Coordinates of C-alpha atoms in Angstrom, one line a residue:
Chain A
X9 CA 0.0 0.1 0.1
X10 CA 2.3 2.7 -1.3
X11 CA -0.8 4.9 -1.0
X12 CA -0.2 5.4 2.4
X13 CA 3.1 7.0 2.6
X14 CA 2.4 9.9 0.1
X15 CA 1.1 12.9 1.0
X16 CA -1.9 12.4 -0.8
X17 CA -5.7 11.7 -0.2
X18 CA -6.1 8.8 2.1
X19 CA -9.5 7.7 2.0
X20 CA -12.0 8.6 -0.4
X21 CA -15.8 7.7 0.2
X22 CA -17.8 7.5 -3.1
X23 CA -21.7 7.6 -3.5
X24 CA -22.2 5.6 -0.2
X25 CA -25.2 4.2 0.6
X26 CA -25.8 2.4 3.9
X27 CA -29.2 0.4 4.8
X28 CA -30.1 -2.3 7.1
X29 CA -32.3 -4.5 5.0
X30 CA -35.0 -2.2 3.5
X31 CA -34.4 0.3 5.9
X32 CA -32.1 3.1 4.4
X33 CA -30.0 5.1 7.0
X34 CA -27.6 7.4 4.8
X35 CA -27.3 7.9 1.2
X36 CA -25.1 9.3 -1.4
X37 CA -22.4 9.9 1.1
X38 CA -19.2 11.7 -0.8
X39 CA -16.0 13.0 1.0
X40 CA -12.7 12.6 1.3
X41 CA -10.1 12.3 4.0
X42 CA -6.7 13.7 3.4
X43 CA -3.5 12.4 5.2
X44 CA -2.8 13.7 8.4
X45 CA -6.3 15.0 9.1
X46 CA -8.3 14.6 11.8
X47 CA -11.4 14.3 10.2
X48 CA -14.9 14.7 12.6
X49 CA -17.8 13.0 11.5
X50 CA -21.0 14.4 13.2
X51 CA -24.4 14.6 13.7
X52 CA -27.6 14.2 15.7
X53 CA -28.3 10.9 17.9
X54 CA -29.3 8.2 15.3
X55 CA -28.1 9.8 12.4
X56 CA -25.9 6.7 11.4
X57 CA -22.6 8.0 12.4
X58 CA -21.4 4.7 13.8
X59 CA -22.9 2.9 11.2
X60 CA -20.8 4.9 8.3
X61 CA -17.6 4.0 10.6
X62 CA -18.6 0.3 10.9
X63 CA -18.9 0.8 6.9
X64 CA -15.3 2.4 6.8
X65 CA -13.4 -0.3 9.1
X66 CA -14.8 -3.2 7.0
X67 CA -17.4 -4.7 9.8
X68 CA -20.7 -4.0 7.7
X69 CA -20.6 -3.9 4.0
X70 CA -22.4 -0.9 2.5
X71 CA -25.6 -1.2 0.2
X72 CA -24.0 0.7 -2.6
X73 CA -20.7 2.9 -3.2
X74 CA -17.3 2.6 -2.6
X75 CA -14.4 3.1 0.5
X76 CA -11.3 3.7 -1.3
X77 CA -8.1 3.4 0.6
X78 CA -5.4 5.3 -1.5
X79 CA -7.4 4.4 -4.5
X80 CA -8.2 0.6 -3.6
X81 CA -11.5 -0.2 -3.3
X82 CA -12.0 -1.8 -0.1
X83 CA -15.3 -3.7 -0.6
X84 CA -14.2 -4.8 -3.9
X85 CA -10.7 -6.2 -2.6
X86 CA -10.4 -9.9 -2.0
X87 CA -9.7 -11.6 1.5
X88 CA -6.1 -10.8 1.6
X89 CA -6.1 -7.5 0.1
X90 CA -8.5 -6.5 2.8
X91 CA -6.6 -8.1 5.5
X92 CA -3.5 -5.6 4.3
X93 CA -5.7 -2.7 4.3
X94 CA -7.1 -3.5 7.8
X95 CA -3.6 -4.1 9.2
X96 CA -3.1 -0.2 8.3
X97 CA -6.0 0.7 10.7
X98 CA -6.6 1.0 14.6
X99 CA -10.2 1.2 15.8
X100 CA -11.2 2.5 19.2
X101 CA -14.6 1.4 20.2
X102 CA -17.1 3.2 22.0
X103 CA -16.7 1.5 25.5
X104 CA -12.8 0.5 24.6
X105 CA -13.7 -3.0 24.0
X106 CA -10.7 -4.4 25.9
X107 CA -10.9 -7.9 25.9
X108 CA -11.9 -8.9 29.7
X109 CA -10.1 -12.0 30.4
X110 CA -6.6 -10.5 29.8
X111 CA -4.5 -8.0 31.6
X112 CA -3.8 -4.3 29.5
X113 CA 0.0 -5.9 28.8
X114 CA -1.9 -8.9 27.0
X115 CA -4.5 -6.9 25.4
X116 CA -2.0 -4.7 23.3
X117 CA 0.6 -7.4 23.2
X118 CA -2.0 -9.4 21.0
X119 CA -2.0 -7.9 17.8
X120 CA 1.8 -7.6 18.3
X121 CA 2.2 -11.2 18.5
X122 CA -0.1 -11.9 15.9
X123 CA 1.2 -9.9 13.1
X124 CA 5.1 -9.3 14.0
X125 CA 7.8 -12.0 14.6
X126 CA 9.2 -10.3 17.8
X127 CA 10.2 -11.9 20.7
X128 CA 8.2 -12.0 24.1
X129 CA 10.6 -9.6 25.7
X130 CA 10.5 -7.4 22.7
X131 CA 6.9 -7.4 22.8
X132 CA 7.0 -6.4 26.6
X133 CA 8.9 -3.4 25.8
X134 CA 6.9 -2.1 23.2
X135 CA 3.8 -2.7 25.4
X136 CA 5.2 -0.8 28.0
X137 CA 6.2 1.9 25.8
X138 CA 2.3 2.0 24.2
X139 CA 1.1 2.1 27.6
X140 CA 3.5 4.9 28.9
X141 CA 2.3 7.0 25.6
X142 CA -1.6 6.8 26.6
X143 CA -0.2 7.8 30.4
X144 CA -0.5 4.3 31.7
X145 CA 2.9 3.3 32.9
X146 CA 3.0 0.5 35.4
X147 CA -0.8 -0.8 34.6
X148 CA 0.4 -3.7 32.7
X149 CA -1.1 -6.3 35.1
X150 CA -4.3 -4.9 35.4
X151 CA -7.4 -6.3 34.1
X152 CA -10.0 -4.1 32.2
X153 CA -12.7 -4.8 35.1
X154 CA -9.9 -3.2 37.8
X155 CA -9.4 0.3 36.2
X156 CA -11.9 3.4 35.4
X157 CA -14.0 4.0 32.1
X158 CA -11.2 6.6 31.1
X159 CA -8.4 4.5 31.8
X160 CA -10.0 1.8 29.6
X161 CA -10.4 4.3 26.7
X162 CA -6.8 5.2 26.8
X163 CA -5.9 1.6 27.0
X164 CA -8.0 0.9 24.1
X165 CA -5.9 3.8 22.3
X166 CA -2.9 1.9 23.4
X167 CA -4.1 -1.5 21.7
X168 CA -5.4 0.4 18.6
X169 CA -2.0 1.9 18.1
X170 CA 0.1 -1.1 19.0
X171 CA 0.8 -2.0 15.2
X172 CA 1.5 1.8 14.4
X173 CA -1.5 2.2 12.2
X174 CA -1.5 5.1 9.5
X175 CA -5.3 5.6 10.1
X176 CA -6.9 5.7 13.5
X177 CA -10.6 5.4 13.9
X178 CA -12.2 6.8 17.1
X179 CA -15.8 6.0 17.8
X180 CA -17.6 8.6 20.7
X181 CA -13.7 8.8 22.5
X182 CA -15.0 11.3 24.8
X183 CA -18.4 9.8 25.8
X184 CA -18.6 8.9 29.6
X185 CA -15.6 11.0 30.4
X186 CA -15.1 14.2 32.6
X187 CA -14.4 17.2 30.9
X188 CA -10.5 17.1 32.2
X189 CA -10.1 13.5 31.0
X190 CA -12.1 14.2 27.7
X191 CA -9.6 17.2 26.8
X192 CA -6.3 15.2 27.8
X193 CA -7.9 12.5 25.3
X194 CA -8.3 15.4 22.5
X195 CA -4.8 16.9 23.2
X196 CA -3.4 12.9 23.2
X197 CA -5.1 12.6 19.6
X198 CA -3.6 15.8 18.5
X199 CA -0.2 14.7 19.6
X200 CA -0.4 11.7 17.9
X201 CA -1.2 13.3 14.5
X202 CA 1.3 15.8 15.0
X203 CA 4.4 13.7 15.9
X204 CA 3.3 10.4 14.0
X205 CA 1.5 11.8 11.0
X206 CA -1.6 9.3 11.7
X207 CA -4.7 10.2 10.2
X208 CA -7.7 10.2 12.5
X209 CA -11.2 9.7 11.9
X210 CA -13.7 10.8 14.9
X211 CA -17.1 9.9 15.4
X212 CA -18.5 12.4 17.9
X213 CA -21.3 14.7 18.9
X214 CA -19.0 16.6 21.4
X215 CA -18.9 20.2 20.4
X216 CA -15.8 21.0 22.4
X217 CA -13.7 18.1 20.9
X218 CA -15.2 18.8 17.5
X219 CA -14.0 22.4 17.7
X220 CA -10.7 21.5 19.3
X221 CA -9.5 18.9 17.1
X222 CA -11.1 18.7 14.0
X223 CA -9.6 20.1 10.8
X224 CA -12.4 18.7 8.6
X225 CA -15.6 17.2 8.9
X226 CA -18.9 16.0 7.4
X227 CA -22.2 16.7 9.1
X228 CA -25.0 13.5 8.5
X229 CA -28.2 14.5 8.9
X230 CA -31.1 12.2 10.3
X231 CA -34.2 13.7 8.5
X232 CA -32.9 14.0 4.6
X233 CA -30.7 10.8 5.7
X234 CA -27.6 12.3 3.7
X235 CA -24.9 14.6 4.4
X236 CA -25.5 18.5 4.3
X237 CA -22.2 19.9 5.3
X238 CA -18.7 19.3 4.8
X239 CA -15.5 21.3 5.9
X240 CA -13.7 22.5 8.7
X241 CA -16.2 22.6 11.7
X242 CA -15.0 26.3 12.3
X243 CA -15.9 27.4 8.8
X244 CA -18.9 25.3 9.0
X245 CA -19.8 27.5 12.0
X246 CA -19.0 30.6 10.3
X247 CA -20.2 30.3 7.0
X248 CA -22.9 27.3 6.7
X249 CA -26.6 28.9 6.2
X250 CA -28.2 25.5 7.2
X251 CA -30.3 25.7 10.2
X252 CA -29.3 22.4 11.0
X253 CA -26.1 22.7 11.1
X254 CA -26.0 26.3 12.7
X255 CA -28.4 25.0 15.6
X256 CA -25.9 21.7 16.1
X257 CA -23.1 23.3 16.5
X258 CA -24.3 26.5 18.6
X259 CA -26.0 23.9 20.7
X260 CA -29.6 24.7 19.9
X261 CA -29.2 28.6 20.2
X262 CA -31.0 30.9 17.5
Chain B
X6 CA 18.2 0.6 11.3
X7 CA 21.7 1.6 11.7
X8 CA 23.4 2.9 14.7
X9 CA 26.9 4.0 15.0
X10 CA 28.5 6.2 18.0
X11 CA 31.2 8.3 18.5
X12 CA 32.9 10.1 21.4
X13 CA 33.5 13.8 21.5
X14 CA 36.1 15.5 23.2
X15 CA 33.6 17.5 25.5
X16 CA 32.5 14.1 27.0
X17 CA 29.5 13.6 24.7
X18 CA 28.5 10.4 23.4
X19 CA 26.8 11.1 19.9
X20 CA 24.4 8.1 18.8
X21 CA 23.8 8.2 14.8
X22 CA 20.8 7.0 13.9
X23 CA 20.0 6.0 10.3
X24 CA 18.0 3.9 7.9
X25 CA 14.5 2.3 8.0
X26 CA 13.2 1.5 11.2
X27 CA 10.2 -0.8 11.2
X28 CA 9.2 -3.1 13.8
X29 CA 8.9 -6.0 11.2
X30 CA 12.5 -6.2 11.3
X31 CA 12.5 -6.6 15.4
X32 CA 13.9 -4.2 17.9
X33 CA 17.3 -2.7 18.1
X34 CA 19.7 -4.4 21.1
X35 CA 21.1 -2.0 23.3
X36 CA 23.9 -3.9 25.0
X37 CA 26.6 -2.3 22.7
X38 CA 25.7 1.1 23.8
X39 CA 24.8 0.2 27.5
X40 CA 28.4 -1.0 27.6
X41 CA 29.7 2.0 26.3
X42 CA 27.4 4.1 28.7
X43 CA 29.2 1.9 31.4
X44 CA 32.9 2.4 30.8
X45 CA 34.4 5.0 32.5
X46 CA 35.1 7.9 32.5
X47 CA 31.3 8.1 32.1
X48 CA 30.1 10.6 29.0
X49 CA 28.4 13.6 30.4
X50 CA 25.6 13.9 27.6
X51 CA 24.1 11.7 25.1
X52 CA 23.4 13.3 21.7
X53 CA 21.7 12.1 18.7
X54 CA 22.5 12.9 14.9
X55 CA 19.5 11.5 12.8
X56 CA 20.2 13.0 9.6
X57 CA 20.1 9.7 7.6
X58 CA 16.9 8.4 9.6
X59 CA 14.3 7.1 7.1
X60 CA 11.0 5.9 8.0
X61 CA 10.4 5.1 11.5
X62 CA 8.1 3.6 14.0
X63 CA 7.6 2.4 17.5
X64 CA 10.8 0.3 17.3
X65 CA 12.9 3.6 17.5
X66 CA 10.9 4.8 19.9
X67 CA 11.3 1.6 22.1
X68 CA 15.1 1.9 21.5
X69 CA 15.1 5.4 22.7
X70 CA 13.2 5.1 25.5
X71 CA 15.3 2.5 26.8
X72 CA 18.5 4.3 26.1
X73 CA 16.9 7.2 28.1
X74 CA 15.9 4.9 31.2
X75 CA 19.8 3.8 31.1
X76 CA 21.2 6.9 30.9
X77 CA 18.8 8.6 33.7
X78 CA 19.8 5.6 36.3
X79 CA 23.5 6.9 35.5
X80 CA 22.7 10.4 35.7
X81 CA 23.9 11.0 32.0
X82 CA 21.9 13.9 30.2
X83 CA 20.2 13.1 27.1
X84 CA 20.0 16.0 24.8
X85 CA 16.9 15.0 22.5
X86 CA 17.6 18.2 20.1
X87 CA 19.0 16.2 17.0
X88 CA 15.8 13.9 17.1
X89 CA 13.0 14.5 14.3
X90 CA 10.5 16.6 16.4
X91 CA 7.8 13.7 16.2
X92 CA 10.2 11.5 18.2
X93 CA 11.2 13.9 20.8
X94 CA 7.7 14.8 21.4
X95 CA 6.4 11.4 21.5
X96 CA 9.6 10.5 24.1
X97 CA 8.4 13.3 26.1
X98 CA 4.8 12.4 26.1
X99 CA 6.0 8.7 27.2
X100 CA 7.4 10.1 30.4
X101 CA 5.1 12.8 30.9
X102 CA 2.8 10.5 33.5
X103 CA 5.2 9.2 35.8
X104 CA 4.9 5.4 36.3
X105 CA 2.4 4.6 38.8
X106 CA 4.5 2.6 41.3
X107 CA 1.8 1.6 43.7
X108 CA 0.1 0.2 41.0
X109 CA 2.7 -2.7 39.8
X110 CA 1.3 -5.8 41.2
X111 CA 3.0 -8.3 42.8
X112 CA 3.1 -11.9 41.5
X113 CA 4.3 -13.9 44.3
X114 CA 3.5 -17.0 44.9
X115 CA 1.7 -17.6 48.1
X116 CA 3.3 -20.5 50.4
X117 CA 1.7 -23.7 50.4
X118 CA -0.3 -23.5 53.8
X119 CA -2.1 -20.0 53.3
X120 CA -3.1 -21.2 49.6
X121 CA -4.6 -24.5 51.4
X122 CA -6.2 -21.9 53.9
X123 CA -7.7 -19.5 51.6
X124 CA -9.1 -22.6 49.5
X125 CA -10.8 -23.6 52.8
X126 CA -12.0 -20.3 53.5
X127 CA -13.2 -19.8 50.0
X128 CA -15.1 -23.3 50.1
X129 CA -16.8 -22.2 53.5
X130 CA -17.7 -19.0 51.9
X131 CA -19.3 -20.7 48.7
X132 CA -21.4 -23.0 51.0
X133 CA -22.6 -19.9 52.8
X134 CA -23.4 -18.2 49.4
X135 CA -25.4 -21.3 48.6
X136 CA -27.4 -21.5 51.6
X137 CA -28.3 -17.5 51.6
X138 CA -29.2 -18.1 48.0
X139 CA -31.4 -21.1 49.0
X140 CA -33.2 -18.9 51.7
X141 CA -33.9 -16.1 49.7
X142 CA -35.3 -18.5 47.0
X143 CA -37.6 -19.9 49.8
X144 CA -38.7 -16.5 50.8
X145 CA -39.7 -15.6 46.9
X146 CA -41.4 -18.8 46.8
X147 CA -43.5 -18.2 49.8
X148 CA -44.0 -14.6 48.3
X149 CA -45.6 -16.4 45.1
X150 CA -48.0 -18.4 47.4
X151 CA -48.8 -15.2 49.1
X152 CA -49.4 -13.8 45.8
X153 CA -47.0 -10.8 46.7
X154 CA -44.1 -12.0 43.9
X155 CA -43.8 -9.5 41.1
X156 CA -42.8 -11.0 37.6
X157 CA -44.3 -10.9 34.2
X158 CA -46.4 -13.8 32.9
X159 CA -45.0 -13.1 29.3
X160 CA -41.5 -14.0 30.8
X161 CA -42.7 -17.2 32.4
X162 CA -44.7 -18.4 29.4
X163 CA -41.6 -17.9 27.2
X164 CA -39.6 -19.8 30.0
X165 CA -42.2 -22.7 29.7
X166 CA -41.7 -22.8 26.0
X167 CA -38.2 -22.8 26.0
X168 CA -37.9 -25.3 28.8
X169 CA -40.9 -27.5 27.8
X170 CA -41.7 -27.7 24.4
X171 CA -38.5 -26.9 22.7
X172 CA -36.8 -29.4 24.6
X173 CA -39.0 -32.5 23.3
X174 CA -36.8 -33.5 20.2
X175 CA -33.5 -33.7 22.4
X176 CA -35.6 -35.8 25.5
X177 CA -37.5 -37.9 22.7
X178 CA -34.3 -38.9 21.2
X179 CA -32.3 -39.6 24.4
X180 CA -35.0 -41.5 26.0
X181 CA -35.9 -43.6 22.7
X182 CA -32.3 -44.5 22.9
X183 CA -32.3 -45.3 26.7
X184 CA -35.3 -47.6 26.2
X185 CA -33.3 -49.3 23.4
X186 CA -30.2 -49.9 25.3
X187 CA -31.9 -51.2 28.3
X188 CA -34.0 -53.5 26.2
X189 CA -30.8 -54.5 24.6
X190 CA -29.0 -55.3 27.7
X191 CA -32.0 -57.1 29.5
X192 CA -33.0 -58.9 26.2
X193 CA -29.4 -61.0 26.3
X194 CA -29.6 -61.9 29.9
X195 CA -33.3 -62.7 30.0
X196 CA -33.2 -64.9 26.7
X197 CA -31.0 -67.5 28.6
X198 CA -33.9 -68.3 30.7
X199 CA -36.4 -68.1 27.8
X200 CA -38.1 -64.9 29.7
X201 CA -37.7 -62.5 26.7
X202 CA -41.3 -61.4 27.5
X203 CA -40.0 -59.7 30.7
X204 CA -37.9 -57.3 28.6
X205 CA -41.2 -55.3 28.7
X206 CA -41.4 -55.2 32.5
X207 CA -37.9 -54.3 32.9
X208 CA -37.7 -51.3 30.4
X209 CA -41.1 -50.0 31.7
X210 CA -40.0 -50.1 35.5
X211 CA -36.9 -49.1 35.0
X212 CA -37.9 -45.8 32.8
X213 CA -40.9 -44.9 34.9
X214 CA -39.0 -45.2 38.3
X215 CA -35.5 -44.1 37.5
X216 CA -34.1 -43.5 33.8
X217 CA -36.9 -41.1 32.7
X218 CA -36.2 -38.8 35.1
X219 CA -32.5 -38.8 35.6
X220 CA -32.2 -38.7 31.9
X221 CA -34.3 -35.8 31.3
X222 CA -32.7 -34.1 34.4
X223 CA -29.2 -34.3 32.9
X224 CA -30.1 -33.3 29.3
X225 CA -31.9 -30.4 31.1
X226 CA -29.0 -29.2 32.9
X227 CA -26.9 -29.2 29.9
X228 CA -29.5 -27.4 28.1
X229 CA -31.5 -25.1 30.3
X230 CA -29.4 -25.0 33.5
X231 CA -26.3 -23.3 31.3
X232 CA -28.9 -21.1 29.6
X233 CA -29.9 -19.9 32.9
X234 CA -26.6 -19.4 34.0
X235 CA -25.1 -17.6 31.0
X236 CA -28.6 -15.4 30.7
X237 CA -28.0 -14.1 34.2
X238 CA -24.5 -13.6 34.1
X239 CA -24.6 -11.7 30.9
X240 CA -27.3 -9.5 32.8
X241 CA -24.9 -9.3 35.8
X242 CA -22.2 -8.1 33.2
X243 CA -24.4 -5.5 31.6
X244 CA -25.7 -4.1 35.2
X245 CA -29.3 -5.1 34.1
X246 CA -29.4 -6.9 37.8
X247 CA -28.2 -3.8 39.4
X248 CA -31.0 -1.7 37.6
X249 CA -33.6 -4.2 38.8
X250 CA -32.3 -3.8 42.3
X251 CA -32.1 -0.2 42.3
X252 CA -35.8 -0.1 41.2
X253 CA -36.8 -2.1 44.3
X254 CA -37.6 -5.0 42.3
X255 CA -36.2 -8.3 43.5
X256 CA -34.1 -10.2 41.1
X257 CA -35.1 -13.3 43.1
X258 CA -38.8 -12.7 42.4
X259 CA -38.3 -11.2 38.9
X260 CA -35.5 -13.4 37.3
X261 CA -34.8 -16.5 39.6
X262 CA -38.9 -17.4 40.4
X263 CA -40.3 -17.7 37.2
X264 CA -37.1 -19.9 36.0
X265 CA -37.4 -22.1 38.9
X266 CA -41.2 -22.4 38.2
X267 CA -40.9 -23.0 34.6
X268 CA -38.5 -26.1 35.3
X269 CA -40.7 -27.5 38.3
X270 CA -43.7 -27.4 35.8
X271 CA -41.9 -28.8 32.8
X272 CA -39.5 -31.6 34.0
X273 CA -42.4 -33.9 35.5
X274 CA -44.4 -33.4 32.1
X275 CA -41.1 -34.3 29.9
X276 CA -40.3 -37.2 32.3
X277 CA -43.8 -38.5 31.6
X278 CA -43.0 -38.0 27.9
X279 CA -39.6 -39.6 28.2
X280 CA -41.4 -42.9 30.0
X281 CA -43.0 -43.2 27.0
X282 CA -40.5 -42.8 24.7
X283 CA -38.3 -45.3 26.5
X284 CA -41.1 -47.7 26.6
X285 CA -41.6 -47.5 22.5
X286 CA -37.8 -47.8 22.5
X287 CA -38.0 -51.0 24.4
X288 CA -41.1 -52.3 22.3
X289 CA -39.1 -51.8 18.9
X290 CA -36.4 -54.0 20.6
X291 CA -38.9 -56.5 21.8
X292 CA -41.0 -56.6 18.4
X293 CA -37.8 -56.7 16.0
X294 CA -35.2 -58.8 17.9
X295 CA -37.1 -61.0 20.3
X296 CA -40.3 -61.8 18.1
X297 CA -43.0 -60.5 20.6
X298 CA -45.9 -59.3 19.0
X299 CA -46.7 -55.4 19.9
X300 CA -50.1 -56.2 21.6
X301 CA -48.5 -58.6 23.8
X302 CA -45.6 -56.2 24.7
X303 CA -48.1 -53.6 25.6
X304 CA -50.4 -56.0 27.5
X305 CA -47.0 -56.8 29.7
X306 CA -45.9 -53.5 30.0
X307 CA -49.5 -52.2 31.3
X308 CA -49.5 -55.1 33.9
X309 CA -46.2 -54.2 35.3
X310 CA -46.6 -50.4 35.6
X311 CA -49.3 -50.0 38.3
X312 CA -50.0 -46.3 38.7
X313 CA -47.6 -46.1 41.9
X314 CA -44.5 -47.2 39.8
X315 CA -44.6 -43.8 38.2
X316 CA -44.7 -41.9 41.8
X317 CA -41.1 -42.5 42.6
X318 CA -40.2 -41.2 39.2
X319 CA -42.8 -38.0 39.4
X320 CA -41.1 -36.9 42.6
X321 CA -37.6 -37.3 41.5
X322 CA -38.4 -35.1 38.4
X323 CA -39.9 -32.4 40.6
X324 CA -36.7 -32.4 43.1
X325 CA -34.4 -32.7 39.8
X326 CA -36.3 -29.3 38.5
X327 CA -35.3 -27.2 41.3
X328 CA -32.3 -28.4 41.8
X329 CA -31.2 -27.5 38.1
X330 CA -33.1 -24.3 38.2
X331 CA -31.5 -23.5 41.5
X332 CA -28.0 -24.3 40.3
X333 CA -28.2 -22.5 36.8
X334 CA -29.6 -19.1 38.7
X335 CA -27.0 -19.4 41.7
X336 CA -24.0 -19.8 39.3
X337 CA -25.6 -16.9 36.9
X338 CA -26.3 -14.4 40.1
X339 CA -22.9 -15.3 41.2
X340 CA -21.3 -14.5 38.0
X341 CA -18.3 -11.7 37.8
X342 CA -18.3 -8.8 35.5
X343 CA -16.3 -10.0 32.5
X344 CA -16.9 -12.6 29.1
X345 CA -14.9 -15.6 30.4
X346 CA -17.0 -15.4 33.9
X347 CA -19.9 -16.2 32.1
X348 CA -18.3 -19.1 30.4
X349 CA -17.1 -20.2 33.8
X350 CA -20.5 -19.8 35.6
X351 CA -22.2 -21.8 32.9
X352 CA -19.8 -24.4 33.1
X353 CA -20.2 -24.8 36.9
X354 CA -24.2 -24.6 36.4
X355 CA -24.1 -27.6 34.7
X356 CA -21.4 -29.4 36.9
X357 CA -23.0 -28.4 40.1
X358 CA -26.8 -29.6 38.8
X359 CA -25.5 -32.9 37.7
X360 CA -23.6 -33.7 41.1
X361 CA -26.8 -32.6 43.0
X362 CA -29.1 -34.9 40.4
X363 CA -26.8 -37.9 41.1
X364 CA -26.5 -37.5 45.0
X365 CA -30.3 -36.8 45.2
X366 CA -30.8 -39.6 43.0
X367 CA -29.0 -42.1 45.6
X368 CA -30.7 -40.6 48.7
X369 CA -34.1 -40.4 47.2
X370 CA -34.0 -44.1 46.1
X371 CA -33.0 -45.4 49.5
X372 CA -35.9 -43.3 51.1
X373 CA -38.3 -44.9 48.6
X374 CA -37.2 -48.3 49.5
X375 CA -37.3 -47.5 53.1
X376 CA -41.1 -46.4 52.9
X377 CA -41.8 -48.9 50.5
X378 CA -43.1 -47.0 47.3

């Protein structure tokens, strides 16, 4: 996947339509995520943000349309190519989705031992480094049930970063966190983008995060079931005439 | 992954980094560098030169953070100016939050005696928990009789269907085959005396008094007891049981009671059905292998099975129903909050139920023999 190394379009979504059976959720989505973007997928509850994410990370096939990773259409690729593309992702699920029967160290180590040929000692070293990066140094031997929700999320990020992915997906990263932890998480996301050049895609409806981290975004609307705005969140707030977007970005003020 | 060193005159050790660093190629060894850092006179500073550095990932970070740890233990200053900005920032981030030393857990193995002691205490606690659960179940049952227990009728109906009608296929198969096996074993022996016709008595009485109830109960322990434990365990994981408690609804009444009722009502019925299927199985062997006419076999079975022969089987079925439901619900309610705990509780529900079935069967058989039924 040489497309991942060049400074160019990273992900393109073309005419994407998502549906559960006959029930259409969103139709004709078109947007582009550039390398190094922090791209926000926003919209009200139940508009299909998380479903879009599931379509993009390969958990659920779209009804129509394409998701292109550096020009290669994900859903039209063979199983091996899909696997190569998927190796370049890391995904943080809404509640962390850490494997509850494993310690944090084992959680982060699993992708490393699956996909690399490092020795146990080397893996342990990398695991400690990843946990230190998310501020969890010393928590290697803890089980997910023994730590707080915010720590679970950070451990989830450490796991998502285990293989140094080019693209990180975050599903509602700040949901259920206190404002300070949420802010730290935002700073961590920006730090990762700046220092590693990771492309980040965030599904969220937290206004504070949207303005703090996003440099590009797409707005999904539940009524018309399609996207009604695309661009940097700050500019959308300044320039968009769409009353729905304005209401959303100003927390319902007139 | 190229590393080279040179020692400058001003006591600075310069580390030259070059090439591509990829975790797929393994991590760089720090032995040589550590040796250099240990040779006296110790360098005062470590600096970096990364002009020829290509692509890099965590392997470089791992190398550098190990190096930094080694330097800080010898109080050698690390000058990160020569590193690419991204690397320097990540290194800073990794050391920003100090390691939580209290959090490090000791994984020391306790001495044998204390482990034995803990196991005994745990066993005592398990017995206590079981008794408390039994007591609560009894209280719920009394509430039910007084008409004060709250659960949804539709839940009970669904449970009755789950552990009644839906169990029929597997119970049919198992008891038909048990009847067949009993008839085979009996036929071989009875033919020696020319008493083949007594196969009908043997199969009928064995099924009615013993095998019908026991085989049904074991099937239900594997099928329904495990399901109860997994359902309640998952509810425990999702905090659904906590939600019931905080609303003032007793999980005992709302979840455990309908499950017990369903099994206690359905197991005797399934047991009667199993008896019938077992007798049919015996009949197949009698007719096909021993040349007994179907009517003859039927008459012999009817003559052997007075109505009193069914009583022990039915009493056992009721007792087994209670035991299977209790062990399933007990293990489900004891479930901890993780995916593997749900699996463990389902396993232990089946084990507990089967042990309880066999032990209570032995006790009941002795009692029935003493009181002559």
